[in-house]
GROMACS .gro file of C-alpha atoms in nm:
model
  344
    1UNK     CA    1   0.163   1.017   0.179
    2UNK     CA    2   0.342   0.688   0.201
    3UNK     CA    3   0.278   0.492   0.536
    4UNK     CA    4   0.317   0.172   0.737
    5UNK     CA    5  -0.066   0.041   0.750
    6UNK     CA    6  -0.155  -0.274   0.980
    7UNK     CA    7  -0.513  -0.388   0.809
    8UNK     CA    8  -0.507  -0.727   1.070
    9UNK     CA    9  -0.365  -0.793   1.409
   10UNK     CA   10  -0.050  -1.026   1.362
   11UNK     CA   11  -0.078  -1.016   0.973
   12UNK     CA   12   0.233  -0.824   0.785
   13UNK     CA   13   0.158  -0.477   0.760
   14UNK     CA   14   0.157  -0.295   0.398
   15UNK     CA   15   0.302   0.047   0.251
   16UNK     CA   16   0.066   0.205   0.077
   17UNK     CA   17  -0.066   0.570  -0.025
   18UNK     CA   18  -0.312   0.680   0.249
   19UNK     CA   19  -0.468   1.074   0.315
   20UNK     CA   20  -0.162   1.306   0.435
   21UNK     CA   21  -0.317   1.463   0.789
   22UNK     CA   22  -0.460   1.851   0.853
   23UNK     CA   23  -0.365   2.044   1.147
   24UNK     CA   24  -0.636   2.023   1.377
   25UNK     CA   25  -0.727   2.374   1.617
   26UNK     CA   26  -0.436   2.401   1.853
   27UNK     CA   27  -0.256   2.099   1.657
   28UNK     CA   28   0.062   2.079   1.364
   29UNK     CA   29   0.134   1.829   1.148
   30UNK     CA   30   0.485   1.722   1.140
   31UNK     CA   31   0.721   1.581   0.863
   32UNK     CA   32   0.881   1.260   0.961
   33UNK     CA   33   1.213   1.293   0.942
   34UNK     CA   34   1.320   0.964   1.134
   35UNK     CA   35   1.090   0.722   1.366
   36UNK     CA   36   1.194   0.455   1.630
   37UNK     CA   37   1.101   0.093   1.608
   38UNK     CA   38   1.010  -0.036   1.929
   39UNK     CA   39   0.873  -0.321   2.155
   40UNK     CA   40   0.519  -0.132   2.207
   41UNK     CA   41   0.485  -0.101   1.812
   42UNK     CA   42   0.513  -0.471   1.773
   43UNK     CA   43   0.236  -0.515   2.097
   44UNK     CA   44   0.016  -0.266   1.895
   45UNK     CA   45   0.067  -0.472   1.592
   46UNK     CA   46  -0.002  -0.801   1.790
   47UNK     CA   47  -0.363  -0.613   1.930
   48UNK     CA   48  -0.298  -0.583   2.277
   49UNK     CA   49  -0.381  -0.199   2.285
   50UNK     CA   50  -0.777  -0.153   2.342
   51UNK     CA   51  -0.683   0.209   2.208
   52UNK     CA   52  -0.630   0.120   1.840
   53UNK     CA   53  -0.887   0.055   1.543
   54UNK     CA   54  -0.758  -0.055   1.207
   55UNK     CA   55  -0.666  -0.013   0.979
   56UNK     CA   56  -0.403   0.181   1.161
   57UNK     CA   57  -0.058   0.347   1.128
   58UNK     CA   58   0.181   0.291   1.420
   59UNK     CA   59   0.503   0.501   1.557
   60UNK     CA   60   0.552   0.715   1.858
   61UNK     CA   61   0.903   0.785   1.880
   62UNK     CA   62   0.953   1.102   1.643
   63UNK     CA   63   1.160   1.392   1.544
   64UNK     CA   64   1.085   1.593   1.212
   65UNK     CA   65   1.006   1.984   1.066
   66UNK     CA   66   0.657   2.148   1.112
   67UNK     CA   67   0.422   2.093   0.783
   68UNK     CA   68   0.167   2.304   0.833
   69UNK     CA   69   0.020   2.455   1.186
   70UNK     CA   70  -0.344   2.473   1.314
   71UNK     CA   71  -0.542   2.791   1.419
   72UNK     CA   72  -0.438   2.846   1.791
   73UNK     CA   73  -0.097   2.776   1.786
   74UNK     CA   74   0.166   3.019   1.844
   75UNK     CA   75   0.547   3.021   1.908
   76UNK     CA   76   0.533   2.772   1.631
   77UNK     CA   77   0.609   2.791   1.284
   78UNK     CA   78   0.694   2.575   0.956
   79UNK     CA   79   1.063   2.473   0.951
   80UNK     CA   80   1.126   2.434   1.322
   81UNK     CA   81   1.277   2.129   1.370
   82UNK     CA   82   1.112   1.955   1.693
   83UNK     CA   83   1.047   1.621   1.873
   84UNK     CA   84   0.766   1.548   2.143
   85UNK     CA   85   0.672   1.302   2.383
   86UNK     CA   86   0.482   0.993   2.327
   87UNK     CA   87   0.227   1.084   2.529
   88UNK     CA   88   0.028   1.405   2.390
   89UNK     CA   89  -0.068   1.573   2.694
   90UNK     CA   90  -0.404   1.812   2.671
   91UNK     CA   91  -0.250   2.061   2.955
   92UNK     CA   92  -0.545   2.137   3.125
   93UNK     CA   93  -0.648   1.916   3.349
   94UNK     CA   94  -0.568   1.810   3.660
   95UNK     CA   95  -0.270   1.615   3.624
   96UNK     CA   96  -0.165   1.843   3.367
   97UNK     CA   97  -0.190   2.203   3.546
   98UNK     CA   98   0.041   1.962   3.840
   99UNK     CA   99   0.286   1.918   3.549
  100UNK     CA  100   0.268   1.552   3.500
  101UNK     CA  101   0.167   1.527   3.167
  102UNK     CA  102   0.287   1.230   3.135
  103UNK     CA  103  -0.007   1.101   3.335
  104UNK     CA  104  -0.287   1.314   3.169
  105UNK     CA  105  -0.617   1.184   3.179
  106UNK     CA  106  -0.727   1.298   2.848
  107UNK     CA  107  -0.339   1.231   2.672
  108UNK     CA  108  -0.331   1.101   2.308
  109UNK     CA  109  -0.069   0.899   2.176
  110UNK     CA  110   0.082   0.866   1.799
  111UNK     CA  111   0.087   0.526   1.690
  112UNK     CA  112  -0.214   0.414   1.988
  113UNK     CA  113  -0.504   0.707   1.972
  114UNK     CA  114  -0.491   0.796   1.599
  115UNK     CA  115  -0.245   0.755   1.356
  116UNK     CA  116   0.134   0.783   1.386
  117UNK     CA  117   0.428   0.801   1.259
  118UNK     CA  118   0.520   0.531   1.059
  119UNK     CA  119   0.426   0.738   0.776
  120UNK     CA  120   0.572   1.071   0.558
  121UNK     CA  121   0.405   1.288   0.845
  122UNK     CA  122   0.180   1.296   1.145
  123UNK     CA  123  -0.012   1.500   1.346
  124UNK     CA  124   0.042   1.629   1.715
  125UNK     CA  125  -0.235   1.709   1.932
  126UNK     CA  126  -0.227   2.046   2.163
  127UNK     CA  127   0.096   2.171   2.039
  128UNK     CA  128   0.162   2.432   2.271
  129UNK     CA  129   0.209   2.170   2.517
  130UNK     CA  130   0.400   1.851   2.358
  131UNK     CA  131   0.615   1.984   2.134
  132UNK     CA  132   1.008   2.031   2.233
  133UNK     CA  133   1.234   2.246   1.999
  134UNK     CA  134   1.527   2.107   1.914
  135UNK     CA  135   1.912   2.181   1.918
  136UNK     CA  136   2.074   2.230   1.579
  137UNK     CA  137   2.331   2.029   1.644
  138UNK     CA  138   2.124   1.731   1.751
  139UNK     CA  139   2.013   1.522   1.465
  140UNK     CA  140   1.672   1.402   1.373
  141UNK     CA  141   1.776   1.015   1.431
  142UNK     CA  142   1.909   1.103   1.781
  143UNK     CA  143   1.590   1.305   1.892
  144UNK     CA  144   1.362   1.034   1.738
  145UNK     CA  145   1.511   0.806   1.972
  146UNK     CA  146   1.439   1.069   2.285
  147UNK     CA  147   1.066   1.057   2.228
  148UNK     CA  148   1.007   0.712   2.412
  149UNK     CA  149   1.304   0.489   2.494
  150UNK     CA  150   1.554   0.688   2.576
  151UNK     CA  151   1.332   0.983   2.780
  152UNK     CA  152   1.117   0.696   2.967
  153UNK     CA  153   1.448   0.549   3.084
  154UNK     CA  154   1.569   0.902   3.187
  155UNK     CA  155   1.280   0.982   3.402
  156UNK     CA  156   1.198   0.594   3.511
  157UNK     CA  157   1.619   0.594   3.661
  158UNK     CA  158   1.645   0.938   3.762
  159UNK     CA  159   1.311   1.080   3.887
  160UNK     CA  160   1.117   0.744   3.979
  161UNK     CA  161   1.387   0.514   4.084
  162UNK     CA  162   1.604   0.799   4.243
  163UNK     CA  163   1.887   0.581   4.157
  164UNK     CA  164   2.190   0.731   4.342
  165UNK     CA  165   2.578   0.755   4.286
  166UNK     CA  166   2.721   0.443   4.449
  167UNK     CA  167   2.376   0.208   4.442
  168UNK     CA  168   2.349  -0.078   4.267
  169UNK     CA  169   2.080  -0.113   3.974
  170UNK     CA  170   2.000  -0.460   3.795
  171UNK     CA  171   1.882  -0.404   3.438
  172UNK     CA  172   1.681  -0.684   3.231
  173UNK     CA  173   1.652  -0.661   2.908
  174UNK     CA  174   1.908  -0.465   2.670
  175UNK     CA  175   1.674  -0.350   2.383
  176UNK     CA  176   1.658   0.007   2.304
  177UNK     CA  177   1.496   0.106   2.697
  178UNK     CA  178   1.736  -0.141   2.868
  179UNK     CA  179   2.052  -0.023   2.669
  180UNK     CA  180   1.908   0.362   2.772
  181UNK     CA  181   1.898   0.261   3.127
  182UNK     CA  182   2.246   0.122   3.119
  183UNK     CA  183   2.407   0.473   3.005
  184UNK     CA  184   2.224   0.688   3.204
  185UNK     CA  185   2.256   0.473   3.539
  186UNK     CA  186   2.632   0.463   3.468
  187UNK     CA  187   2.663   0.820   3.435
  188UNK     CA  188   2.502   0.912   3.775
  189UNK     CA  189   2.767   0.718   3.911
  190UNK     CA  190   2.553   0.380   3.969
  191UNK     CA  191   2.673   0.035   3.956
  192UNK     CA  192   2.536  -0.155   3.662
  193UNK     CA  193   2.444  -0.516   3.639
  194UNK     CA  194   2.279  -0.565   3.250
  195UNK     CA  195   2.116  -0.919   3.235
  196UNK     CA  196   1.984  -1.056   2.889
  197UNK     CA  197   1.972  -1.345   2.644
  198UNK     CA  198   2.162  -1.218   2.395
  199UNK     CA  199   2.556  -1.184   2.432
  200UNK     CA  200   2.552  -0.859   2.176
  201UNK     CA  201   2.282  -0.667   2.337
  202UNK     CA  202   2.528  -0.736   2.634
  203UNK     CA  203   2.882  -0.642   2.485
  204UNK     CA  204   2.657  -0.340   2.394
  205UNK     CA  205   2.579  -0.275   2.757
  206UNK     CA  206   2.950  -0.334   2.882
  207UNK     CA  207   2.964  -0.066   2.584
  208UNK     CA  208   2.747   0.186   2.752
  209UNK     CA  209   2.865   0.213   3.093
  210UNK     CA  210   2.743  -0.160   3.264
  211UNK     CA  211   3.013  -0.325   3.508
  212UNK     CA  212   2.892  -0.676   3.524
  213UNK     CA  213   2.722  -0.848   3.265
  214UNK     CA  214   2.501  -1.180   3.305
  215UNK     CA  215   2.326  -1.426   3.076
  216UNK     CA  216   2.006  -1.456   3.157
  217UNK     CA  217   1.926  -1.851   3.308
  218UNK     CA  218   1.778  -1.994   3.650
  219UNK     CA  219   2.023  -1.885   3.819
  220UNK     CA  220   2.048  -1.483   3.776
  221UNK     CA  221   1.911  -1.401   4.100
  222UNK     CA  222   2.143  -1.595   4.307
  223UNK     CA  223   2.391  -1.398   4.103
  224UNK     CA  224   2.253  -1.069   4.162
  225UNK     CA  225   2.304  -1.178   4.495
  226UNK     CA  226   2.659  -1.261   4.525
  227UNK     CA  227   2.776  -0.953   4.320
  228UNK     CA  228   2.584  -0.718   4.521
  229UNK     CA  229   2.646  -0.900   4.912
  230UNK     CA  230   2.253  -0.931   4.953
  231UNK     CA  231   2.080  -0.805   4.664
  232UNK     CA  232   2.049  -0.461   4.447
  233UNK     CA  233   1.915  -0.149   4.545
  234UNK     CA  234   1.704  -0.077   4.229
  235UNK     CA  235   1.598  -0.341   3.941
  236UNK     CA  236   1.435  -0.265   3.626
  237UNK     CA  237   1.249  -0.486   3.414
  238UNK     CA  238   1.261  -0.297   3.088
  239UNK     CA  239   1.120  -0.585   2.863
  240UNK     CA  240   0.785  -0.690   3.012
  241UNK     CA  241   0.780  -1.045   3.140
  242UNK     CA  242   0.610  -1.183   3.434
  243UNK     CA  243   0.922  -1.460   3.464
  244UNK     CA  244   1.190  -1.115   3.483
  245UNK     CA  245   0.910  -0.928   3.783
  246UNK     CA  246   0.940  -1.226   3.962
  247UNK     CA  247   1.368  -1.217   3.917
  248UNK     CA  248   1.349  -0.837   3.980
  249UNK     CA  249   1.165  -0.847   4.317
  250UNK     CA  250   1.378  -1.139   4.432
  251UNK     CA  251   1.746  -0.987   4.310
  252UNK     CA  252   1.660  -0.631   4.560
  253UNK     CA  253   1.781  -0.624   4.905
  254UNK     CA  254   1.512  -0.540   5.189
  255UNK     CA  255   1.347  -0.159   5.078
  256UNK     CA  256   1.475  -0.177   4.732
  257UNK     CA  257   1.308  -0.020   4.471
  258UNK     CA  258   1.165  -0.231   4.132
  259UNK     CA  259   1.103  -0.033   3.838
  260UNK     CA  260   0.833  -0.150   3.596
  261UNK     CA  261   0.908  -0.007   3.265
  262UNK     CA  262   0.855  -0.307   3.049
  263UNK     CA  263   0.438  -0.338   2.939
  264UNK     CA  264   0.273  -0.652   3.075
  265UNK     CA  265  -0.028  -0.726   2.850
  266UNK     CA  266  -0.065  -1.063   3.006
  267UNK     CA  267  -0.107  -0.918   3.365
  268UNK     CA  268   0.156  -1.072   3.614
  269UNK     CA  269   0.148  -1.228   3.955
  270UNK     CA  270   0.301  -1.076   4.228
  271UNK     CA  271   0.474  -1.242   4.504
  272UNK     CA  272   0.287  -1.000   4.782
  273UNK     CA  273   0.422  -1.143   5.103
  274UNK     CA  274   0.757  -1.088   4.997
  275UNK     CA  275   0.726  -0.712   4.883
  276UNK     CA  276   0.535  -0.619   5.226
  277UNK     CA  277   0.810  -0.858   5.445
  278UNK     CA  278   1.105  -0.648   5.258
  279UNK     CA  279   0.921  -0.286   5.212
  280UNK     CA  280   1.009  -0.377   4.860
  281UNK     CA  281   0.864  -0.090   4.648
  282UNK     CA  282   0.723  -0.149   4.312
  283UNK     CA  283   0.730   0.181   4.128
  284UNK     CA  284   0.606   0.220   3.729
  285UNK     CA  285   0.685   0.477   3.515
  286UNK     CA  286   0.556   0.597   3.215
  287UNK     CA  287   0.719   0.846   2.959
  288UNK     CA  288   0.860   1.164   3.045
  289UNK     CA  289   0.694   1.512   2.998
  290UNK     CA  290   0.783   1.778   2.763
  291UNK     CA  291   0.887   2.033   3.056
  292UNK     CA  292   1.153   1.813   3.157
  293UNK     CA  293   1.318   1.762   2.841
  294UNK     CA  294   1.546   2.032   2.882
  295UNK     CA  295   1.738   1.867   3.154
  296UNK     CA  296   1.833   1.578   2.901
  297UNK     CA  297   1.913   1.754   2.595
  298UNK     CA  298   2.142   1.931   2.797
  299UNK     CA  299   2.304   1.629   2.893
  300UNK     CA  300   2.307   1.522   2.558
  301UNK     CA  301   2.443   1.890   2.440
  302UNK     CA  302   2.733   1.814   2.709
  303UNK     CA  303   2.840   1.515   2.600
  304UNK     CA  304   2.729   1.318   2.927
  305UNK     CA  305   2.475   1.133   2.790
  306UNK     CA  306   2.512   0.997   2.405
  307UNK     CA  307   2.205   0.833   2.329
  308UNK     CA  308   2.302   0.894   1.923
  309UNK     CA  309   2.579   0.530   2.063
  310UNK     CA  310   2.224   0.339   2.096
  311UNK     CA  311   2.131   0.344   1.745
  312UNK     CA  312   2.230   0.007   1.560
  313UNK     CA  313   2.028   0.022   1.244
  314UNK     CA  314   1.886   0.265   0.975
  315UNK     CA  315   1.566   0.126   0.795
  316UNK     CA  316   1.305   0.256   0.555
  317UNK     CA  317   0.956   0.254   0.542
  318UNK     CA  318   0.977  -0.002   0.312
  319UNK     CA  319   1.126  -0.239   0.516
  320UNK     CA  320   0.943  -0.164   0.916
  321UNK     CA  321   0.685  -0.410   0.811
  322UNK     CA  322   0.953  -0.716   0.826
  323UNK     CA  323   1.154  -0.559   1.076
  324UNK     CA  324   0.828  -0.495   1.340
  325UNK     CA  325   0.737  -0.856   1.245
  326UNK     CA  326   1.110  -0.990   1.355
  327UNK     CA  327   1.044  -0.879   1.709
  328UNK     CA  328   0.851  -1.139   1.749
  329UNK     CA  329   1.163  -1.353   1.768
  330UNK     CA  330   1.327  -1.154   2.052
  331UNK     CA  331   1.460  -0.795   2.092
  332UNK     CA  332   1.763  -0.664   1.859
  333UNK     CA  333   2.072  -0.515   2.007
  334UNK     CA  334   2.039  -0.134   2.026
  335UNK     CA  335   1.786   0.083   1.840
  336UNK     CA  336   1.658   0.073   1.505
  337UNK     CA  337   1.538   0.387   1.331
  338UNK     CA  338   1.309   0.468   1.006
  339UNK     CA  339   1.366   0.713   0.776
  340UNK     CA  340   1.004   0.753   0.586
  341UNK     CA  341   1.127   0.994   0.309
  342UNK     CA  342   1.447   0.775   0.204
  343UNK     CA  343   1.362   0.571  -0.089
  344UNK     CA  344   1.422   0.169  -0.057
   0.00000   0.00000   0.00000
């Protein structure tokens, strides 16, 4: 099978020819109908995961037909069309059994753990357990862009946050988890404030639901301020920066709630005092289970939630390697999507 291959840390990954995977017991191998590009493909790239060994194949956001399924398996058969989670829970232990997979202590991940799916097809560990069947009528680019972005920002607003009709919730950052964020705060009935560099990642977010709309410069907090009389109830860094914590914590009014969505491979500093003074609460989240998808695709099947608006370009394998190398330069607009079996 074709596949995206990164040989060196920060070098330009190839396409190349490289062994198609075999079902594993209690596994299936999935062909890739469409793949997100996002921000924790280009820190895999860069080597800031301890989890990957090159050469390696990245891509965790993913939506395709089952190739061929492992001995164990059942409820499962070649043809269904299916997504799954980024994180491949094993469903047994602890955390698992308590239904937060999303936690698991012994959880692979496509693209991190062993090869994913910037490639023809991939492989998904414990299948019983990760894999979500989906609608007819929702297409393959649309559920590819479920599997990380779009569900983490579902279950990071919803669940963590507990973001409420009426609040106020400061988003930073309008790539693909930002923009995500933005729809699905609006539609709870939220106010929106989307802060970013770029003005089209913005007009995007006034696009998606967002009712105030800042440039991001020295003086965004003070802003935050004004427009909320005192500071917002919920903030979410959803691009990873220690500069936008440090914004985050000081744009909440006293209890508010910061959630950490964005990865932080340089660590960050935390201004302590301040989140004990306020009762600030710093809360992460990380990916959403597969049991809990069926609250969002019915959103999506309802027309309430239209994460299919997000996507802003259409790419081919051919072409991830510049594309995941671009993102060095900043964070397009929306969400980009692969499609491994188009030709260039």
């Amino acid at each position: 099978m074709r596949a995206v291959v990164i040989e060196e840390y920060g070098v330009l990954p190839v396409v190349h020819e490289v062994p198609r995977p075999e079902p594993a017991e209690g596994a299936v191998v999935l062909k890739v109908e469409a793949t997100g590009l996002c921000r924790s493909d280009w820190h895999g790239w860069m080597g800031h995961d301890a989890d990957i060994v090159l050469p390696h194949v990245p891509g965790h956001e993913l939506a395709g037909t089952i190739a061929a399924v492992g001995a164990g398996v059942t409820g499962w058969q070649v043809g269904d069309r299916v997504t799954t989670p980024f994180i491949c829970a094993c469903g047994s232990c602890e955390q698992c059994r308590e239904g937060n997979q999303q936690v698991c202590v012994r959880q692979e991940q496509p693209g991190f753990t062993y090869w994913g799916s910037f490639a023809e097809y991939v492989a998904v560990p414990y299948a019983q357990v990760n894999l979500v069947r989906l609608p007819d009528e929702l297409d393959f680019a649309t559920a590819a862009g479920l599997g990380c972005r779009f569900a983490t920002s579902f279950r990071a607003i919803r669940q963590v946050g507990r973001l409420t009709a009426g609040e106020t919730v400061a988003i930073f950052g309008c790539g693909g988890v930002g923009l995500s964020a933005v729809m699905i705060a609006a539609s709870l009935g939220a106010r929106v404030i989307a802060v970013d560099t770029n003005p089209s990642a913005l007009k995007l977010a006034r696009e998606y639901g967002a009712t105030d709309l800042l440039v991001a410069s020295p003086d965004t907090v003070q802003e935050i301020r004004d427009l909320t009389a005192g500071g917002a109830h919920v903030t979410m860094d959803a691009l990873g920066s220690n500069d936008i914590v440090q914004q985050s914590l000081q744009a909440l009014r006293p209890r508010g709630r910061h959630l950490q969505v964005g990865l932080l491979p340089s660590g960050v500093q935390l201004d302590v005092s301040r989140l004990i003074g306020q009762e600030l609460q710093w809360l992460g989240s990380h990916g959403m289970p597969a049991h809990a998808y069926p609250e969002l695709l019915n959103l999506v099947a309802q027309g309430n939630l239209k994460p299919a608006d997000l996507i802003t370009h259409t790419i081919t394998l051919e072409q991830t390697p510049a594309a995941l190398a671009a993102l060095s330069h900043g964070t397009p607009a929306g969400v980009t999507v692969i499609h491994p079996h188009h030709p260039l």
